Amino acid sequence: IRLVAIEAPDDPSTEIRCQCEPAELSSSSGYNALSYVWGDAAITQPITLNGFPIRVTTNLWHALVRLLTRPRACHLWIDALCIDQSSTEGKSNQIPLIGKIYSQAEKVLIWIDEEEEDSGAEMALIQT
């Protein structure tokens, strides 16, 4: 598998930078997996992955921005970044591992969307 590390930007207004590194699923520990709503694939934001500019859905971009505020850095498994979306072979090798990837993660982080004014009641219901 591959795991992503988000690099904290020097200037918060700059582009998000990530590094993706190979890892062995059997020996990878201490990573978090991100489960999120992809959102509209036509609405994207730029990030840099391994030094190359790519575009991610706005919802994933919001999740990455929020993850930058976490107190400690960690390695993450994020399907859109860790699975080569342009490679049919890459996807066919990785997709069968998704269940194992999530079950072996230290934590599974769930991102639905940015908070709205009226989303407090829904989040309270989820937390109960």
Coordinates of N, CA and C in Angstrom, one line a residue:
I1 N 0.9 -1.2 0.0 CA 0.0 0.0 0.0 C 0.9 1.2 0.0
R2 N 0.2 2.4 -0.1 CA 1.0 3.7 0.0 C 0.3 4.5 1.1
L3 N 1.1 5.2 1.8 CA 0.6 6.1 2.9 C 1.0 7.5 2.6
V4 N 0.1 8.5 3.0 CA 0.4 9.9 2.8 C 0.8 10.6 4.0
A5 N 1.7 11.5 3.9 CA 2.0 12.4 5.0 C 1.7 13.8 4.5
I6 N 1.0 14.6 5.2 CA 0.6 16.0 4.8 C 1.7 16.9 5.4
E7 N 2.3 17.7 4.6 CA 3.3 18.6 5.0 C 2.7 19.9 5.4
A8 N 3.0 20.4 6.7 CA 2.4 21.6 7.1 C 3.0 22.8 6.3
P9 N 2.2 23.6 5.7 CA 2.8 24.7 4.9 C 3.4 25.8 5.7
D10 N 4.4 26.5 5.2 CA 5.0 27.6 5.9 C 4.0 28.7 6.0
D11 N 3.2 28.9 4.9 CA 2.2 29.9 4.8 C 0.8 29.3 4.6
P12 N -0.1 29.5 5.5 CA -1.4 28.8 5.4 C -2.2 29.0 4.1
S13 N -1.8 30.1 3.4 CA -2.5 30.4 2.1 C -1.9 29.7 1.0
T14 N -0.8 28.9 1.2 CA -0.2 28.2 0.1 C -0.9 26.8 -0.1
E15 N -0.5 26.2 -1.2 CA -1.1 24.9 -1.6 C -0.7 23.8 -0.6
I16 N -1.6 22.9 -0.4 CA -1.3 21.7 0.5 C -0.3 20.8 -0.3
R17 N 0.7 20.4 0.5 CA 1.7 19.5 -0.1 C 1.6 18.2 0.7
C18 N 1.7 17.1 -0.1 CA 1.6 15.7 0.5 C 2.7 14.9 -0.1
Q19 N 3.2 13.9 0.7 CA 4.2 13.0 0.2 C 3.5 11.6 0.4
C20 N 3.6 10.8 -0.7 CA 3.1 9.4 -0.6 C 4.2 8.5 -0.7
E21 N 4.2 7.5 0.3 CA 5.3 6.6 0.4 C 4.8 5.2 0.5
P22 N 5.5 4.2 -0.1 CA 5.1 2.8 -0.1 C 5.3 2.3 1.4
A23 N 4.4 1.4 1.7 CA 4.4 0.7 3.0 C 3.9 -0.7 2.9
E24 N 4.3 -1.6 3.7 CA 3.8 -2.9 3.8 C 2.6 -3.0 4.7
L25 N 1.5 -3.5 4.2 CA 0.3 -3.5 5.0 C 0.5 -4.4 6.2
S26 N 1.2 -5.5 6.1 CA 1.4 -6.4 7.2 C 2.2 -5.8 8.3
S27 N 3.1 -4.9 8.0 CA 3.9 -4.3 9.0 C 3.6 -2.8 9.3
S28 N 2.6 -2.3 8.6 CA 2.3 -0.8 8.8 C 1.4 -0.7 10.0
S29 N 1.9 0.1 10.9 CA 1.1 0.4 12.1 C 1.2 1.9 12.4
G30 N 0.3 2.4 13.1 CA 0.3 3.8 13.4 C -0.2 4.7 12.3
Y31 N -0.9 4.1 11.3 CA -1.5 5.0 10.3 C -3.0 5.1 10.5
N32 N -3.6 6.2 10.1 CA -5.0 6.4 10.1 C -5.6 6.3 8.7
A33 N -6.8 5.8 8.6 CA -7.4 5.8 7.3 C -8.5 6.8 7.3
L34 N -8.7 7.5 6.2 CA -9.7 8.5 6.0 C -10.9 8.0 5.2
S35 N -12.0 8.0 5.8 CA -13.3 7.6 5.1 C -14.0 9.0 4.9
Y36 N -14.4 9.3 3.6 CA -15.0 10.6 3.4 C -15.9 10.5 2.2
V37 N -16.7 11.5 2.0 CA -17.6 11.6 0.9 C -16.8 12.3 -0.2
W38 N -16.7 11.6 -1.4 CA -15.8 12.2 -2.4 C -16.4 13.6 -2.9
G39 N -17.7 13.7 -3.0 CA -18.2 15.0 -3.5 C -18.2 15.0 -5.0
D40 N -18.5 16.2 -5.5 CA -18.6 16.4 -7.0 C -17.2 16.3 -7.6
A41 N -16.9 15.4 -8.5 CA -15.6 15.2 -9.1 C -15.3 16.4 -10.0
A42 N -16.3 17.1 -10.4 CA -16.0 18.3 -11.3 C -15.6 19.5 -10.6
I43 N -15.8 19.5 -9.2 CA -15.4 20.7 -8.4 C -14.1 20.3 -7.6
T44 N -13.0 20.8 -8.0 CA -11.7 20.4 -7.4 C -10.9 21.6 -6.9
Q45 N -9.9 21.2 -6.1 CA -8.9 22.1 -5.6 C -7.5 21.6 -5.9
P46 N -6.5 22.4 -6.0 CA -5.1 21.9 -6.3 C -4.4 21.6 -5.0
I47 N -3.6 20.5 -5.1 CA -2.6 20.1 -4.0 C -1.4 19.7 -4.8
T48 N -0.3 19.5 -4.0 CA 0.9 18.9 -4.6 C 1.1 17.5 -4.0
L49 N 1.3 16.5 -4.8 CA 1.6 15.2 -4.3 C 2.9 14.7 -4.9
N50 N 3.8 14.4 -4.0 CA 5.2 14.0 -4.4 C 5.8 15.0 -5.4
G51 N 5.5 16.3 -5.1 CA 6.1 17.4 -6.0 C 5.4 17.7 -7.3
F52 N 4.3 16.9 -7.5 CA 3.5 17.1 -8.8 C 2.2 17.7 -8.4
P53 N 1.7 18.7 -9.2 CA 0.4 19.3 -9.0 C -0.7 18.3 -9.4
I54 N -1.7 18.1 -8.6 CA -2.9 17.3 -8.9 C -4.1 18.0 -8.4
R55 N -5.2 17.5 -8.8 CA -6.5 18.2 -8.3 C -7.3 17.1 -7.5
V56 N -7.8 17.5 -6.4 CA -8.7 16.6 -5.6 C -10.0 17.3 -5.4
T57 N -11.0 16.4 -5.1 CA -12.3 17.0 -4.9 C -12.3 18.0 -3.7
T58 N -13.2 19.0 -3.8 CA -13.2 20.1 -2.8 C -13.4 19.5 -1.4
N59 N -14.3 18.4 -1.3 CA -14.5 17.8 0.0 C -13.2 17.2 0.6
L60 N -12.4 16.5 -0.3 CA -11.2 16.0 0.2 C -10.2 17.1 0.6
W61 N -10.2 18.2 -0.2 CA -9.4 19.3 0.1 C -9.7 19.9 1.5
H62 N -11.0 20.0 1.8 CA -11.4 20.5 3.1 C -11.0 19.6 4.2
A63 N -11.1 18.3 4.0 CA -10.6 17.3 5.0 C -9.1 17.5 5.2
L64 N -8.3 17.6 4.1 CA -6.9 17.8 4.3 C -6.5 19.1 5.0
V65 N -7.3 20.2 4.8 CA -7.1 21.4 5.5 C -7.3 21.2 7.0
R66 N -8.4 20.5 7.3 CA -8.7 20.2 8.7 C -7.7 19.3 9.3
L67 N -7.2 18.3 8.6 CA -6.2 17.4 9.1 C -4.9 18.2 9.4
L68 N -4.6 19.3 8.7 CA -3.4 20.1 9.0 C -3.5 20.7 10.4
T69 N -4.7 20.8 11.0 CA -4.8 21.4 12.3 C -4.7 20.4 13.4
R70 N -4.5 19.1 13.1 CA -4.4 18.1 14.1 C -3.0 18.3 14.8
P71 N -3.0 18.0 16.1 CA -1.8 18.3 16.9 C -0.6 17.5 16.5
R72 N -0.7 16.3 16.0 CA 0.4 15.5 15.6 C 0.3 15.0 14.2
A73 N 1.4 14.9 13.5 CA 1.4 14.4 12.2 C 1.3 12.9 12.2
C74 N 0.7 12.3 11.2 CA 0.7 10.9 11.1 C 0.6 10.5 9.7
H75 N 0.8 9.2 9.4 CA 0.6 8.7 8.0 C -0.9 8.4 7.9
L76 N -1.3 8.7 6.7 CA -2.7 8.4 6.4 C -2.9 7.6 5.2
W77 N -4.0 6.8 5.2 CA -4.4 6.1 3.9 C -5.6 6.8 3.5
I78 N -5.5 7.4 2.3 CA -6.6 8.2 1.6 C -6.8 7.6 0.2
D79 N -7.9 7.0 -0.1 CA -8.0 6.3 -1.3 C -7.6 7.1 -2.6
A80 N -8.1 8.3 -2.7 CA -7.9 9.1 -3.9 C -6.4 9.4 -4.1
L81 N -5.6 9.4 -3.0 CA -4.2 9.7 -3.1 C -3.3 8.5 -3.0
C82 N -3.7 7.4 -2.3 CA -2.9 6.3 -2.1 C -3.1 5.2 -3.2
I83 N -4.2 5.2 -3.9 CA -4.5 4.3 -5.0 C -4.3 5.1 -6.3
D84 N -3.5 4.7 -7.2 CA -3.2 5.4 -8.4 C -4.5 5.3 -9.3
Q85 N -5.3 6.4 -9.2 CA -6.6 6.5 -9.9 C -6.5 6.4 -11.4
S86 N -5.3 6.6 -12.0 CA -5.2 6.5 -13.4 C -4.8 5.1 -13.9
S87 N -4.5 4.2 -13.0 CA -4.1 2.9 -13.3 C -5.1 1.8 -13.0
T88 N -5.6 1.2 -14.1 CA -6.6 0.1 -13.9 C -5.9 -1.0 -13.1
E89 N -4.7 -1.3 -13.4 CA -4.0 -2.4 -12.7 C -3.8 -2.0 -11.2
G90 N -3.4 -0.8 -10.9 CA -3.2 -0.3 -9.6 C -4.5 -0.4 -8.8
K91 N -5.6 0.0 -9.4 CA -6.9 0.0 -8.7 C -7.3 -1.5 -8.5
S92 N -7.1 -2.3 -9.4 CA -7.5 -3.7 -9.3 C -6.7 -4.5 -8.2
N93 N -5.5 -4.0 -8.0 CA -4.6 -4.6 -6.9 C -5.0 -4.1 -5.5
Q94 N -5.4 -2.8 -5.5 CA -5.6 -2.1 -4.2 C -7.0 -2.3 -3.7
I95 N -8.0 -2.2 -4.5 CA -9.4 -2.2 -4.1 C -9.7 -3.5 -3.2
P96 N -9.2 -4.7 -3.6 CA -9.5 -5.8 -2.7 C -8.9 -5.7 -1.3
L97 N -8.0 -4.8 -1.1 CA -7.3 -4.7 0.2 C -8.0 -3.6 1.1
I98 N -9.0 -2.9 0.6 CA -9.6 -1.8 1.3 C -10.1 -2.2 2.7
G99 N -10.8 -3.3 2.8 CA -11.3 -3.8 4.1 C -10.2 -4.0 5.1
K100 N -9.1 -4.7 4.6 CA -8.0 -4.9 5.5 C -7.3 -3.6 5.9
I101 N -7.2 -2.7 4.9 CA -6.6 -1.4 5.2 C -7.3 -0.7 6.3
Y102 N -8.7 -0.6 6.2 CA -9.4 0.0 7.2 C -9.4 -0.7 8.6
S103 N -9.4 -2.0 8.5 CA -9.5 -2.8 9.8 C -8.1 -2.8 10.5
Q104 N -7.0 -2.6 9.8 CA -5.7 -2.5 10.4 C -5.2 -1.1 10.8
A105 N -6.0 -0.1 10.4 CA -5.7 1.3 10.7 C -5.8 1.5 12.2
E106 N -4.9 2.3 12.8 CA -5.0 2.7 14.2 C -6.3 3.4 14.5
K107 N -6.7 4.3 13.6 CA -8.0 5.0 13.7 C -8.5 5.1 12.3
V108 N -9.9 5.2 12.2 CA -10.5 5.5 10.9 C -11.2 6.9 11.2
L109 N -10.7 7.8 10.4 CA -11.3 9.2 10.5 C -12.4 9.3 9.5
I110 N -13.5 9.9 9.9 CA -14.7 10.1 9.0 C -14.9 11.6 8.8
W111 N -14.9 11.9 7.5 CA -15.2 13.3 7.1 C -16.4 13.3 6.2
I112 N -17.4 14.1 6.6 CA -18.6 14.2 5.8 C -18.5 15.4 4.9
D113 N -18.3 16.6 5.6 CA -18.3 17.8 4.8 C -18.0 18.9 5.9
E114 N -17.8 20.1 5.4 CA -17.6 21.3 6.2 C -18.8 21.5 7.1
E115 N -18.6 22.0 8.3 CA -19.8 22.2 9.2 C -20.6 23.4 8.6
E116 N -21.9 23.2 8.7 CA -22.8 24.3 8.3 C -23.5 24.8 9.5
E117 N -24.1 26.0 9.4 CA -24.8 26.6 10.6 C -25.8 25.6 11.2
D118 N -26.5 24.8 10.4 CA -27.6 24.0 10.9 C -27.1 22.5 11.1
S119 N -25.8 22.2 11.1 CA -25.4 20.8 11.2 C -25.1 20.4 12.7
G120 N -25.2 21.3 13.6 CA -25.0 20.9 15.0 C -25.9 19.9 15.5
A121 N -27.2 19.9 15.2 CA -28.2 18.9 15.6 C -27.8 17.5 15.0
E122 N -27.4 17.5 13.8 CA -27.1 16.2 13.2 C -25.9 15.6 13.8
M123 N -24.9 16.4 14.1 CA -23.6 15.9 14.7 C -23.9 15.5 16.2
A124 N -24.8 16.1 16.9 CA -25.2 15.7 18.2 C -25.8 14.3 18.2
L125 N -26.7 14.1 17.1 CA -27.3 12.8 17.0 C -26.3 11.7 16.7
I126 N -25.3 12.0 15.8 CA -24.3 11.0 15.5 C -23.5 10.7 16.7
Q127 N -23.2 11.6 17.6 CA -22.4 11.4 18.8 C -23.1 10.6 19.8
T128 N -24.4 10.5 19.8 CA -25.1 9.8 20.8 C -25.2 8.3 20.5

